Amino acid sequence: KDPKNRLVARGPRFRVEGEIVRDIALAASGLLNPEIGGKSVFPPQPEGASKLGQIQREWVEATDNERFRRGMYTYFWRASPHPGLMVFDAPDSTNACTRRPRSNTPLQALTLLNDKAYYEFAQGMAKRVLHDGGASNADRLDYAFELCVARPPDSEERSELSGFLTQQLDELQTNADAAKQIAETPELAAWTALSRVLLNLDEFITRE
């Protein structure tokens, strides 16, 4: 049907670039600021990361909608590049880069799971799912899954995720203090936990 691949119907499977990893998480969460152009921005990064290089500087984290701009606008200090970009093989800007390497390391999964920026994205995604995903948890689960991987879950995936959501709801409804550390309500906290799982899927950051 597409012998010359003019429709890009096929190609190799690869992890997307470091800037795009952040962008697709922002897009799934509904927090992405689509503004084009302008000055560089200072999105969240691990505390103290900007002081690890030879030249120590203060990273003044953006507190408004600027923190949700695309990754290409992230301010870049050569002495201490943003770790959220470097862990996904972004160029360090000290040399010309004609081809980016692509690695697959445990640190990348840990970044998606524990970095405070992705935690914030998960909270945003949970709010989006509860607002736009439908009235039932089944509809919301399908909606959340499609936001992340652009396809509906199969029966096994749906069963696993539904079981996880039920477990989180049960635990957080009986432990209000734990729920409040995550979100305003136990339901929102449970969906935040599920969103963190979906944002950490290999398929989420992989171009199929």
PDB file of C-alpha atoms in Angstrom:
ATOM      1  CA  LYS A   1       0.000   0.000   0.000  1.00  0.00           C
ATOM      2  CA  ASP A   2       2.943   2.325   0.595  1.00  0.00           C
ATOM      3  CA  PRO A   3       5.951   0.701  -1.164  1.00  0.00           C
ATOM      4  CA  LYS A   4       8.064   3.883  -1.198  1.00  0.00           C
ATOM      5  CA  ASN A   5       7.119   4.776   2.383  1.00  0.00           C
ATOM      6  CA  ARG A   6       5.893   8.211   1.347  1.00  0.00           C
ATOM      7  CA  LEU A   7       3.354   8.076   4.165  1.00  0.00           C
ATOM      8  CA  VAL A   8       6.075   7.082   6.655  1.00  0.00           C
ATOM      9  CA  ALA A   9       4.087   3.938   7.312  1.00  0.00           C
ATOM     10  CA  ARG A  10       7.094   2.034   8.598  1.00  0.00           C
ATOM     11  CA  GLY A  11      10.501   2.647  10.075  1.00  0.00           C
ATOM     12  CA  PRO A  12      12.816   1.708  12.920  1.00  0.00           C
ATOM     13  CA  ARG A  13      11.668   1.814  16.519  1.00  0.00           C
ATOM     14  CA  PHE A  14      13.536   4.377  18.622  1.00  0.00           C
ATOM     15  CA  ARG A  15      13.300   6.485  21.761  1.00  0.00           C
ATOM     16  CA  VAL A  16      12.476  10.111  21.074  1.00  0.00           C
ATOM     17  CA  GLU A  17      14.931  12.953  21.757  1.00  0.00           C
ATOM     18  CA  GLY A  18      15.438  14.407  25.227  1.00  0.00           C
ATOM     19  CA  GLU A  19      13.497  17.600  24.542  1.00  0.00           C
ATOM     20  CA  ILE A  20      10.615  15.612  23.068  1.00  0.00           C
ATOM     21  CA  VAL A  21      10.389  13.326  26.108  1.00  0.00           C
ATOM     22  CA  ARG A  22       9.479  16.365  28.170  1.00  0.00           C
ATOM     23  CA  ASP A  23       7.181  17.762  25.477  1.00  0.00           C
ATOM     24  CA  ILE A  24       5.056  14.638  25.126  1.00  0.00           C
ATOM     25  CA  ALA A  25       4.674  14.433  28.907  1.00  0.00           C
ATOM     26  CA  LEU A  26       3.509  18.041  28.922  1.00  0.00           C
ATOM     27  CA  ALA A  27       1.130  17.330  26.046  1.00  0.00           C
ATOM     28  CA  ALA A  28      -0.385  14.304  27.789  1.00  0.00           C
ATOM     29  CA  SER A  29      -0.833  16.282  30.988  1.00  0.00           C
ATOM     30  CA  GLY A  30      -2.592  19.144  29.221  1.00  0.00           C
ATOM     31  CA  LEU A  31      -0.091  21.595  30.703  1.00  0.00           C
ATOM     32  CA  LEU A  32       1.931  22.320  27.556  1.00  0.00           C
ATOM     33  CA  ASN A  33       2.412  26.013  26.829  1.00  0.00           C
ATOM     34  CA  PRO A  34       2.461  26.168  22.993  1.00  0.00           C
ATOM     35  CA  GLU A  35       3.924  29.680  22.767  1.00  0.00           C
ATOM     36  CA  ILE A  36       6.511  30.013  19.996  1.00  0.00           C
ATOM     37  CA  GLY A  37       9.673  32.073  20.327  1.00  0.00           C
ATOM     38  CA  GLY A  38      10.797  34.336  23.127  1.00  0.00           C
ATOM     39  CA  LYS A  39      13.438  34.053  25.809  1.00  0.00           C
ATOM     40  CA  SER A  40      14.792  30.892  27.401  1.00  0.00           C
ATOM     41  CA  VAL A  41      12.945  29.514  30.419  1.00  0.00           C
ATOM     42  CA  PHE A  42      13.893  27.822  33.675  1.00  0.00           C
ATOM     43  CA  PRO A  43      11.711  24.730  34.201  1.00  0.00           C
ATOM     44  CA  PRO A  44      12.014  22.600  37.354  1.00  0.00           C
ATOM     45  CA  GLN A  45      15.152  20.553  37.835  1.00  0.00           C
ATOM     46  CA  PRO A  46      16.571  18.559  40.786  1.00  0.00           C
ATOM     47  CA  GLU A  47      17.607  20.759  43.685  1.00  0.00           C
ATOM     48  CA  GLY A  48      21.271  21.722  43.599  1.00  0.00           C
ATOM     49  CA  ALA A  49      21.859  20.468  40.048  1.00  0.00           C
ATOM     50  CA  SER A  50      23.045  23.882  38.849  1.00  0.00           C
ATOM     51  CA  LYS A  51      25.734  23.940  41.550  1.00  0.00           C
ATOM     52  CA  LEU A  52      27.471  20.734  40.522  1.00  0.00           C
ATOM     53  CA  GLY A  53      29.648  22.264  37.812  1.00  0.00           C
ATOM     54  CA  GLN A  54      32.797  24.338  38.128  1.00  0.00           C
ATOM     55  CA  ILE A  55      30.777  27.551  37.852  1.00  0.00           C
ATOM     56  CA  GLN A  56      27.986  27.523  40.417  1.00  0.00           C
ATOM     57  CA  ARG A  57      24.874  29.518  39.643  1.00  0.00           C
ATOM     58  CA  GLU A  58      21.393  29.831  41.021  1.00  0.00           C
ATOM     59  CA  TRP A  59      18.618  28.221  38.980  1.00  0.00           C
ATOM     60  CA  VAL A  60      15.572  30.453  39.531  1.00  0.00           C
ATOM     61  CA  GLU A  61      12.721  28.110  38.725  1.00  0.00           C
ATOM     62  CA  ALA A  62       9.833  29.569  36.726  1.00  0.00           C
ATOM     63  CA  THR A  63       6.618  29.703  38.734  1.00  0.00           C
ATOM     64  CA  ASP A  64       4.167  30.687  36.006  1.00  0.00           C
ATOM     65  CA  ASN A  65       3.087  29.124  32.723  1.00  0.00           C
ATOM     66  CA  GLU A  66       6.639  29.562  31.414  1.00  0.00           C
ATOM     67  CA  ARG A  67       7.658  26.402  33.295  1.00  0.00           C
ATOM     68  CA  PHE A  68       5.503  24.418  30.870  1.00  0.00           C
ATOM     69  CA  ARG A  69       7.070  25.577  27.626  1.00  0.00           C
ATOM     70  CA  ARG A  70       8.646  23.146  25.197  1.00  0.00           C
ATOM     71  CA  GLY A  71      11.998  21.597  26.046  1.00  0.00           C
ATOM     72  CA  MET A  72      13.817  23.433  23.253  1.00  0.00           C
ATOM     73  CA  TYR A  73      13.398  26.683  25.201  1.00  0.00           C
ATOM     74  CA  THR A  74      15.133  25.396  28.346  1.00  0.00           C
ATOM     75  CA  TYR A  75      18.019  27.629  29.385  1.00  0.00           C
ATOM     76  CA  PHE A  76      21.292  25.804  28.809  1.00  0.00           C
ATOM     77  CA  TRP A  77      24.366  26.312  30.975  1.00  0.00           C
ATOM     78  CA  ARG A  78      27.312  24.472  29.517  1.00  0.00           C
ATOM     79  CA  ALA A  79      28.889  24.123  32.977  1.00  0.00           C
ATOM     80  CA  SER A  80      25.804  22.346  34.349  1.00  0.00           C
ATOM     81  CA  PRO A  81      23.278  21.357  31.665  1.00  0.00           C
ATOM     82  CA  HIS A  82      19.725  20.516  32.661  1.00  0.00           C
ATOM     83  CA  PRO A  83      19.873  16.897  33.914  1.00  0.00           C
ATOM     84  CA  GLY A  84      16.425  16.132  32.542  1.00  0.00           C
ATOM     85  CA  LEU A  85      17.826  16.667  29.061  1.00  0.00           C
ATOM     86  CA  MET A  86      21.224  15.084  29.544  1.00  0.00           C
ATOM     87  CA  VAL A  87      19.858  11.811  30.911  1.00  0.00           C
ATOM     88  CA  PHE A  88      18.070  11.383  27.575  1.00  0.00           C
ATOM     89  CA  ASP A  89      21.235  12.048  25.553  1.00  0.00           C
ATOM     90  CA  ALA A  90      20.755  15.702  24.641  1.00  0.00           C
ATOM     91  CA  PRO A  91      23.958  17.324  23.275  1.00  0.00           C
ATOM     92  CA  ASP A  92      26.033  19.120  25.906  1.00  0.00           C
ATOM     93  CA  SER A  93      26.680  22.062  23.532  1.00  0.00           C
ATOM     94  CA  THR A  94      30.451  22.012  24.078  1.00  0.00           C
ATOM     95  CA  ASN A  95      30.987  20.381  20.674  1.00  0.00           C
ATOM     96  CA  ALA A  96      29.126  20.219  17.401  1.00  0.00           C
ATOM     97  CA  CYS A  97      26.660  17.334  17.367  1.00  0.00           C
ATOM     98  CA  THR A  98      25.959  15.732  14.006  1.00  0.00           C
ATOM     99  CA  ARG A  99      24.212  12.669  15.377  1.00  0.00           C
ATOM    100  CA  ARG A 100      22.679  12.020  18.771  1.00  0.00           C
ATOM    101  CA  PRO A 101      23.345   8.738  20.545  1.00  0.00           C
ATOM    102  CA  ARG A 102      20.371   6.858  21.966  1.00  0.00           C
ATOM    103  CA  SER A 103      20.816   4.996  25.213  1.00  0.00           C
ATOM    104  CA  ASN A 104      18.433   2.959  27.333  1.00  0.00           C
ATOM    105  CA  THR A 105      19.352   3.182  31.012  1.00  0.00           C
ATOM    106  CA  PRO A 106      17.649   2.649  34.398  1.00  0.00           C
ATOM    107  CA  LEU A 107      18.268   6.317  35.205  1.00  0.00           C
ATOM    108  CA  GLN A 108      15.866   7.306  32.440  1.00  0.00           C
ATOM    109  CA  ALA A 109      13.054   5.279  33.993  1.00  0.00           C
ATOM    110  CA  LEU A 110      13.888   6.694  37.429  1.00  0.00           C
ATOM    111  CA  THR A 111      13.758  10.214  35.997  1.00  0.00           C
ATOM    112  CA  LEU A 112      10.284   9.666  34.562  1.00  0.00           C
ATOM    113  CA  LEU A 113       9.126   8.154  37.836  1.00  0.00           C
ATOM    114  CA  ASN A 114      10.715  10.447  40.426  1.00  0.00           C
ATOM    115  CA  ASP A 115      11.707  13.768  38.855  1.00  0.00           C
ATOM    116  CA  LYS A 116       9.540  16.505  40.371  1.00  0.00           C
ATOM    117  CA  ALA A 117       8.680  17.887  36.939  1.00  0.00           C
ATOM    118  CA  TYR A 118       7.192  14.575  35.801  1.00  0.00           C
ATOM    119  CA  TYR A 119       5.405  14.266  39.138  1.00  0.00           C
ATOM    120  CA  GLU A 120       3.779  17.613  38.371  1.00  0.00           C
ATOM    121  CA  PHE A 121       2.907  16.398  34.878  1.00  0.00           C
ATOM    122  CA  ALA A 122       1.247  13.323  36.402  1.00  0.00           C
ATOM    123  CA  GLN A 123      -0.839  15.541  38.671  1.00  0.00           C
ATOM    124  CA  GLY A 124      -1.894  17.623  35.680  1.00  0.00           C
ATOM    125  CA  MET A 125      -2.751  14.542  33.671  1.00  0.00           C
ATOM    126  CA  ALA A 126      -4.864  13.160  36.530  1.00  0.00           C
ATOM    127  CA  LYS A 127      -6.905  16.369  36.623  1.00  0.00           C
ATOM    128  CA  ARG A 128      -7.330  16.246  32.854  1.00  0.00           C
ATOM    129  CA  VAL A 129      -8.510  12.641  32.950  1.00  0.00           C
ATOM    130  CA  LEU A 130     -11.057  13.304  35.690  1.00  0.00           C
ATOM    131  CA  HIS A 131     -12.343  16.382  33.867  1.00  0.00           C
ATOM    132  CA  ASP A 132     -12.397  15.110  30.282  1.00  0.00           C
ATOM    133  CA  GLY A 133     -12.211  11.326  30.482  1.00  0.00           C
ATOM    134  CA  GLY A 134     -15.850  10.463  31.049  1.00  0.00           C
ATOM    135  CA  ALA A 135     -18.041   9.440  33.963  1.00  0.00           C
ATOM    136  CA  SER A 136     -16.781   5.896  34.573  1.00  0.00           C
ATOM    137  CA  ASN A 137     -13.348   4.744  35.633  1.00  0.00           C
ATOM    138  CA  ALA A 138     -13.252   2.404  32.635  1.00  0.00           C
ATOM    139  CA  ASP A 139     -13.740   5.306  30.219  1.00  0.00           C
ATOM    140  CA  ARG A 140     -11.209   7.407  32.095  1.00  0.00           C
ATOM    141  CA  LEU A 141      -8.655   4.616  32.016  1.00  0.00           C
ATOM    142  CA  ASP A 142      -9.018   4.217  28.253  1.00  0.00           C
ATOM    143  CA  TYR A 143      -8.749   7.984  27.823  1.00  0.00           C
ATOM    144  CA  ALA A 144      -5.594   8.209  29.950  1.00  0.00           C
ATOM    145  CA  PHE A 145      -3.972   5.318  28.112  1.00  0.00           C
ATOM    146  CA  GLU A 146      -4.708   6.826  24.705  1.00  0.00           C
ATOM    147  CA  LEU A 147      -3.310  10.190  25.830  1.00  0.00           C
ATOM    148  CA  CYS A 148       0.020   8.494  26.465  1.00  0.00           C
ATOM    149  CA  VAL A 149       0.420   5.894  23.733  1.00  0.00           C
ATOM    150  CA  ALA A 150      -2.193   6.869  21.122  1.00  0.00           C
ATOM    151  CA  ARG A 151      -4.031   3.551  21.217  1.00  0.00           C
ATOM    152  CA  PRO A 152      -6.574   1.849  23.475  1.00  0.00           C
ATOM    153  CA  PRO A 153      -5.300  -0.662  26.032  1.00  0.00           C
ATOM    154  CA  ASP A 154      -5.721  -4.354  25.303  1.00  0.00           C
ATOM    155  CA  SER A 155      -7.642  -6.582  27.695  1.00  0.00           C
ATOM    156  CA  GLU A 156      -4.585  -7.558  29.738  1.00  0.00           C
ATOM    157  CA  GLU A 157      -3.361  -3.970  30.057  1.00  0.00           C
ATOM    158  CA  ARG A 158      -6.831  -2.781  31.000  1.00  0.00           C
ATOM    159  CA  SER A 159      -7.123  -5.461  33.668  1.00  0.00           C
ATOM    160  CA  GLU A 160      -3.713  -4.675  35.190  1.00  0.00           C
ATOM    161  CA  LEU A 161      -4.284  -0.932  35.238  1.00  0.00           C
ATOM    162  CA  SER A 162      -7.812  -1.267  36.575  1.00  0.00           C
ATOM    163  CA  GLY A 163      -6.555  -3.454  39.398  1.00  0.00           C
ATOM    164  CA  PHE A 164      -3.814  -0.957  40.207  1.00  0.00           C
ATOM    165  CA  LEU A 165      -6.289   1.926  40.244  1.00  0.00           C
ATOM    166  CA  THR A 166      -8.659   0.035  42.538  1.00  0.00           C
ATOM    167  CA  GLN A 167      -5.808  -0.772  44.908  1.00  0.00           C
ATOM    168  CA  GLN A 168      -4.699   2.861  44.999  1.00  0.00           C
ATOM    169  CA  LEU A 169      -8.238   4.096  45.611  1.00  0.00           C
ATOM    170  CA  ASP A 170      -8.750   1.656  48.478  1.00  0.00           C
ATOM    171  CA  GLU A 171      -5.446   2.531  50.135  1.00  0.00           C
ATOM    172  CA  LEU A 172      -5.718   6.293  49.736  1.00  0.00           C
ATOM    173  CA  GLN A 173      -9.347   6.481  50.858  1.00  0.00           C
ATOM    174  CA  THR A 174      -8.344   4.839  54.127  1.00  0.00           C
ATOM    175  CA  ASN A 175      -5.221   6.988  54.531  1.00  0.00           C
ATOM    176  CA  ALA A 176      -6.223  10.601  54.070  1.00  0.00           C
ATOM    177  CA  ASP A 177      -2.848  11.950  55.185  1.00  0.00           C
ATOM    178  CA  ALA A 178      -1.011   9.999  52.490  1.00  0.00           C
ATOM    179  CA  ALA A 179      -3.534  11.108  49.876  1.00  0.00           C
ATOM    180  CA  LYS A 180      -3.126  14.794  50.780  1.00  0.00           C
ATOM    181  CA  GLN A 181       0.609  14.547  50.195  1.00  0.00           C
ATOM    182  CA  ILE A 182      -0.164  13.660  46.573  1.00  0.00           C
ATOM    183  CA  ALA A 183      -3.293  15.643  45.685  1.00  0.00           C
ATOM    184  CA  GLU A 184      -6.365  17.361  47.085  1.00  0.00           C
ATOM    185  CA  THR A 185      -8.581  14.259  47.158  1.00  0.00           C
ATOM    186  CA  PRO A 186      -8.002  10.490  47.383  1.00  0.00           C
ATOM    187  CA  GLU A 187      -9.518  10.039  43.912  1.00  0.00           C
ATOM    188  CA  LEU A 188      -7.191  12.594  42.355  1.00  0.00           C
ATOM    189  CA  ALA A 189      -4.249  11.065  44.225  1.00  0.00           C
ATOM    190  CA  ALA A 190      -5.087   7.605  42.864  1.00  0.00           C
ATOM    191  CA  TRP A 191      -5.278   8.890  39.309  1.00  0.00           C
ATOM    192  CA  THR A 192      -1.995  10.706  39.826  1.00  0.00           C
ATOM    193  CA  ALA A 193      -0.418   7.382  40.789  1.00  0.00           C
ATOM    194  CA  LEU A 194      -1.850   5.756  37.669  1.00  0.00           C
ATOM    195  CA  SER A 195      -0.642   8.646  35.523  1.00  0.00           C
ATOM    196  CA  ARG A 196       2.876   8.160  36.861  1.00  0.00           C
ATOM    197  CA  VAL A 197       2.717   4.542  35.707  1.00  0.00           C
ATOM    198  CA  LEU A 198       1.562   5.518  32.219  1.00  0.00           C
ATOM    199  CA  LEU A 199       4.174   8.260  31.855  1.00  0.00           C
ATOM    200  CA  ASN A 200       6.825   5.685  32.705  1.00  0.00           C
ATOM    201  CA  LEU A 201       5.837   3.199  30.000  1.00  0.00           C
ATOM    202  CA  ASP A 202       8.547   2.331  27.507  1.00  0.00           C
ATOM    203  CA  GLU A 203       6.008   2.834  24.738  1.00  0.00           C
ATOM    204  CA  PHE A 204       5.358   6.381  25.958  1.00  0.00           C
ATOM    205  CA  ILE A 205       8.829   7.614  24.988  1.00  0.00           C
ATOM    206  CA  THR A 206       9.330   5.300  22.011  1.00  0.00           C
ATOM    207  CA  ARG A 207       8.450   6.111  18.433  1.00  0.00           C
ATOM    208  CA  GLU A 208       6.915   2.927  17.045  1.00  0.00           C
TER     209      GLU A 208
END
